[in-house]
PDB file of C-alpha atoms in Angstrom:
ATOM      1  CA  UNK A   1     -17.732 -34.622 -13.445  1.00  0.00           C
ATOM      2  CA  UNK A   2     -14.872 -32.560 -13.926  1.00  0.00           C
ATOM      3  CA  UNK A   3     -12.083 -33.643 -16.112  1.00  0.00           C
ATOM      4  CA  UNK A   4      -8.655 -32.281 -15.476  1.00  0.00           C
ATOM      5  CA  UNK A   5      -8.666 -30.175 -18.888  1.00  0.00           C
ATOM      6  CA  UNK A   6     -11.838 -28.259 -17.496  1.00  0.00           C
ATOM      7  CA  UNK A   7      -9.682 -27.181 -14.886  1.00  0.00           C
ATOM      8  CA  UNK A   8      -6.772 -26.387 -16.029  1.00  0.00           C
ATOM      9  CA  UNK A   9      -2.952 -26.985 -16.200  1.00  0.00           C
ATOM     10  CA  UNK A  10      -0.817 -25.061 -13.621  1.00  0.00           C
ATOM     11  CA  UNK A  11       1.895 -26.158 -15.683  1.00  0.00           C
ATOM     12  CA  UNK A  12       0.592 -24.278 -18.680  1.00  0.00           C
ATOM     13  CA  UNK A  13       2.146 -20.447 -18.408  1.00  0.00           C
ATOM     14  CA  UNK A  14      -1.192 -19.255 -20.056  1.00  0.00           C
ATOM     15  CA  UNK A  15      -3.345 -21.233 -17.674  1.00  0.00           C
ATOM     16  CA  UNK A  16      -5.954 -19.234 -15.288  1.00  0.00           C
ATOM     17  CA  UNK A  17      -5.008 -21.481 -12.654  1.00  0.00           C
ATOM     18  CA  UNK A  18      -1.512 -20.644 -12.606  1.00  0.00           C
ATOM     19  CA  UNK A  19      -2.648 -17.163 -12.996  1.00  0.00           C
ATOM     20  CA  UNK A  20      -4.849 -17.207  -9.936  1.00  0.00           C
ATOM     21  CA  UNK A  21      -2.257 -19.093  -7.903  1.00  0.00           C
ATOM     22  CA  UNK A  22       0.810 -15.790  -8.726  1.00  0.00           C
ATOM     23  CA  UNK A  23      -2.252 -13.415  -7.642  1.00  0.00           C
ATOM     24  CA  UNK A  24      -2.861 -14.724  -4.616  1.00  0.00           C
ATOM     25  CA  UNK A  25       0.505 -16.350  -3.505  1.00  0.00           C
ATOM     26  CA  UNK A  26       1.916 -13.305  -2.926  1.00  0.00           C
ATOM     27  CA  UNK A  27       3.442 -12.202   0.792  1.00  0.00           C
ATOM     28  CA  UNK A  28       0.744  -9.069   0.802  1.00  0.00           C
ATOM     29  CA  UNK A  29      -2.178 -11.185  -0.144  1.00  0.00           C
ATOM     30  CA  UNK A  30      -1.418 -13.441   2.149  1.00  0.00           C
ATOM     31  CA  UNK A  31      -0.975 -10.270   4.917  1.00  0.00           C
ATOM     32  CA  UNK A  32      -4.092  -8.863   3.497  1.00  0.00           C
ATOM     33  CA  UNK A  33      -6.240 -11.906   3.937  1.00  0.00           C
ATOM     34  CA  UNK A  34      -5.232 -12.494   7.594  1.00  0.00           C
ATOM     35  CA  UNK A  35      -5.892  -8.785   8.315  1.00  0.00           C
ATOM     36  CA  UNK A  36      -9.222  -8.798   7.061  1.00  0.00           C
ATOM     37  CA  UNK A  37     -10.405 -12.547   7.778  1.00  0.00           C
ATOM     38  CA  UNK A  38      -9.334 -11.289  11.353  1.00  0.00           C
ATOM     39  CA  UNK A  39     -11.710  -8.730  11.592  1.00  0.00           C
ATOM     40  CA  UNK A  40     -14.685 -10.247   9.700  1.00  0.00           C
ATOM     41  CA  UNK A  41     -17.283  -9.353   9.614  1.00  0.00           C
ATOM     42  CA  UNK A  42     -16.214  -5.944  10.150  1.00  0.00           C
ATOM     43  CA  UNK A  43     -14.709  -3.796   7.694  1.00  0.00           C
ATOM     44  CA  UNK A  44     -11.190  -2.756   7.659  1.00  0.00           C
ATOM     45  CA  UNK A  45      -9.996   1.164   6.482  1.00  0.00           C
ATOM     46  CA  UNK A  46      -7.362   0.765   4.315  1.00  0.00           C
ATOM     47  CA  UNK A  47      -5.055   2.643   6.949  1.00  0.00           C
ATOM     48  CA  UNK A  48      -5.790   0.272   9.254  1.00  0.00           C
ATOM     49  CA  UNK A  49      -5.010  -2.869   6.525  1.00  0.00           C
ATOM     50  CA  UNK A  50      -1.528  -0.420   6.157  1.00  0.00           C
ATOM     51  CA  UNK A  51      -0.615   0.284   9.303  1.00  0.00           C
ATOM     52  CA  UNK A  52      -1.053  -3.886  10.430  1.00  0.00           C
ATOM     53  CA  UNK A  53       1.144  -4.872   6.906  1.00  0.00           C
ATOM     54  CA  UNK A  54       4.450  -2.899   7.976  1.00  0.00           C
ATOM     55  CA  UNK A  55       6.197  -2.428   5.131  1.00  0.00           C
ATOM     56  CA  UNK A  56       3.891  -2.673   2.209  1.00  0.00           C
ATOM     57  CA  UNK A  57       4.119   0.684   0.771  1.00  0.00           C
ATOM     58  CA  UNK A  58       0.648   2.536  -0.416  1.00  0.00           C
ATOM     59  CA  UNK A  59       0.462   1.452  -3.960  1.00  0.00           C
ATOM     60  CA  UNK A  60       1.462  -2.559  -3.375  1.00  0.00           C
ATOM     61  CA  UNK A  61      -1.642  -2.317  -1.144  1.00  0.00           C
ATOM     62  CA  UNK A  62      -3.932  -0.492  -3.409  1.00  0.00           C
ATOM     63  CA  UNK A  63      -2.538  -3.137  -6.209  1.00  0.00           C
ATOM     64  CA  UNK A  64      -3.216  -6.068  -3.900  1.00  0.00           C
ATOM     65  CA  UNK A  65      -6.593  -4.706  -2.829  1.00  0.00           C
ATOM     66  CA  UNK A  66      -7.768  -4.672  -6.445  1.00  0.00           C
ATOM     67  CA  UNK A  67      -6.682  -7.891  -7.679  1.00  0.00           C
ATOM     68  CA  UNK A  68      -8.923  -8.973  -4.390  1.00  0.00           C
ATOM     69  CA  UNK A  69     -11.728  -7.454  -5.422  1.00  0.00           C
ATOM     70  CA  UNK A  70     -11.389  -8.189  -8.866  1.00  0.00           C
ATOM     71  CA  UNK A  71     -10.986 -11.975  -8.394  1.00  0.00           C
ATOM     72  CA  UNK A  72     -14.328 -11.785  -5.998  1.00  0.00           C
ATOM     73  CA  UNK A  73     -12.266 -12.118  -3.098  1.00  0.00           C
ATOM     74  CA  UNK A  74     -13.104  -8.731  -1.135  1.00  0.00           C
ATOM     75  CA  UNK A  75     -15.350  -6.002  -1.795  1.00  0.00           C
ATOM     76  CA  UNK A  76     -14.714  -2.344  -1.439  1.00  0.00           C
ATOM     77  CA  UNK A  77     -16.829   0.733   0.229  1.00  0.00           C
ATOM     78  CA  UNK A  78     -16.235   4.184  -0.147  1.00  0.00           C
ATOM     79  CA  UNK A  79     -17.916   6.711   2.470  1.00  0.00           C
ATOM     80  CA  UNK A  80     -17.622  10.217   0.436  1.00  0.00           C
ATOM     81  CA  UNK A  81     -16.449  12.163   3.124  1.00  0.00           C
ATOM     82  CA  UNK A  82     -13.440  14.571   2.398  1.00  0.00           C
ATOM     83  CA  UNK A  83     -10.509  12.523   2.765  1.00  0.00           C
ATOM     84  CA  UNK A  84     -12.862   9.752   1.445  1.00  0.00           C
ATOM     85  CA  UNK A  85     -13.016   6.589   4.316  1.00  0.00           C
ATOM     86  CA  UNK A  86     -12.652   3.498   2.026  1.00  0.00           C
ATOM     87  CA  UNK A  87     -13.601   0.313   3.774  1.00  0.00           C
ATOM     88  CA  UNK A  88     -12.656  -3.089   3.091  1.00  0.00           C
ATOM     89  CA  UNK A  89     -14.242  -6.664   3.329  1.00  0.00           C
ATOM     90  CA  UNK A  90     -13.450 -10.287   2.711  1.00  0.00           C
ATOM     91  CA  UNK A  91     -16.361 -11.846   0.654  1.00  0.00           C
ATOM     92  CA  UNK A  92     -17.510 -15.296   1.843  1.00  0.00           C
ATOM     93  CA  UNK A  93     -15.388 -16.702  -1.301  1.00  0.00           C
ATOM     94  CA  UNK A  94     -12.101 -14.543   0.439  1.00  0.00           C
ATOM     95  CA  UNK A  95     -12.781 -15.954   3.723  1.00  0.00           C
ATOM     96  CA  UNK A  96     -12.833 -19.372   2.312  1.00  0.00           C
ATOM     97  CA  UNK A  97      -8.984 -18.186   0.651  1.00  0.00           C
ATOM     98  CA  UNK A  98      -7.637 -17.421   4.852  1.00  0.00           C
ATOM     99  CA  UNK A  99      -8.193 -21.713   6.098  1.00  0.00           C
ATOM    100  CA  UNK A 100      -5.245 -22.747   2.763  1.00  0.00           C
ATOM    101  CA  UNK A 101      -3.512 -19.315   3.654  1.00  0.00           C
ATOM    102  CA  UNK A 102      -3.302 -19.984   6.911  1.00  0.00           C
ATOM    103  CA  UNK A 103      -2.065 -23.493   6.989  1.00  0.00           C
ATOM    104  CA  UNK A 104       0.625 -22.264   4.284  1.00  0.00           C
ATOM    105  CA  UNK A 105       1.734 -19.143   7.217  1.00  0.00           C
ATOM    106  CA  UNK A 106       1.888 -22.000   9.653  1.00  0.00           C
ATOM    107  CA  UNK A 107       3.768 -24.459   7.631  1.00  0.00           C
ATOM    108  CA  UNK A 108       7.003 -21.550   7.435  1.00  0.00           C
ATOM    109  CA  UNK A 109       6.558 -20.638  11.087  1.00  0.00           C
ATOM    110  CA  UNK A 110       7.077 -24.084  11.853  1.00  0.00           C
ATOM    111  CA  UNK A 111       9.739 -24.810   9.567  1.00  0.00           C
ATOM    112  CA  UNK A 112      11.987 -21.541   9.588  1.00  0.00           C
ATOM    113  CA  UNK A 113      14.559 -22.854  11.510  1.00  0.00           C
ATOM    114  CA  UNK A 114      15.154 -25.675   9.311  1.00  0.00           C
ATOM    115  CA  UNK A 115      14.646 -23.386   6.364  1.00  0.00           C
ATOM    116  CA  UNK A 116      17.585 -20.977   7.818  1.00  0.00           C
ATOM    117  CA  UNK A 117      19.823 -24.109   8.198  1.00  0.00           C
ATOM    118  CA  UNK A 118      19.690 -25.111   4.858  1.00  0.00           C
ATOM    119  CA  UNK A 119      20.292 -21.298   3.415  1.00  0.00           C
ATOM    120  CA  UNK A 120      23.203 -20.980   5.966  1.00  0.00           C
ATOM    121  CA  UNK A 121      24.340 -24.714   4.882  1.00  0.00           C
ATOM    122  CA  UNK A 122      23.996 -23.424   0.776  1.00  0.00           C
ATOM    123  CA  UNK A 123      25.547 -19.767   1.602  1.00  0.00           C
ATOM    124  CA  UNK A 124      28.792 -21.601   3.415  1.00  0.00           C
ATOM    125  CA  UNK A 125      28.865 -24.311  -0.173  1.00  0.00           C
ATOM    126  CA  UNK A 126      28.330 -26.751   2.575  1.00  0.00           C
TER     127      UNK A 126
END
């Protein structure tokens, strides 16, 4: 059984939790994660994973890329070719991340509009 101190405290700023959770709550992990759960089981170039994320620039992708391999999330091939063709892949672990992911993208689809009123609301010192 697992107790909630074997698991962690999200509250605790030195927890691995909470350290997990700011990896992976990010806008281009997020991005990332839909790109490549989308084409599972395929592989994805990472021009490809650039060109569908508009407006991630070159190193946030290489940075987000990383911290999904290095959390188990994604692996990474190489093909050493000259430009080298580096290939990307959600692990069964990543695609497990895109189901919570993708209920969070859905959630601020659905409630943008009420989102917007309340900034508006807040910007006017309604």
């Amino acid at each position: 059984m697992t107790t909630r101190s074997e698991r962690g405290d999200v509250f605790d700023p030195q927890c691995p939790t909470r350290q997990l959770l700011d990896r992976i709550g990010t806008k281009w992990t997020s991005m990332a994660v839909k790109v490549l759960a989308d084409a599972a089981p395929q592989e994805v170039r990472f021009a490809e994973l650039r060109r569908r994320m508009p407006g991630v620039s070159q190193k946030m992708l290489s940075v987000t890329l990383h911290s999904l391999i290095r959390d188990g999330l994604a692996t990474r091939r190489v093909e050493p070719t000259v430009p080298p063709r580096v290939h990307y892949q959600l692990t069964e672990l990543g695609l497990s991340l895109e189901i919570p992911l993708a209920a969070l993208r859905a959630w601020a689809e659905a409630h943008m509009p009420e989102i917007d009123l309340a900034n508006a609301s807040a910007d006017n010192g309604s």
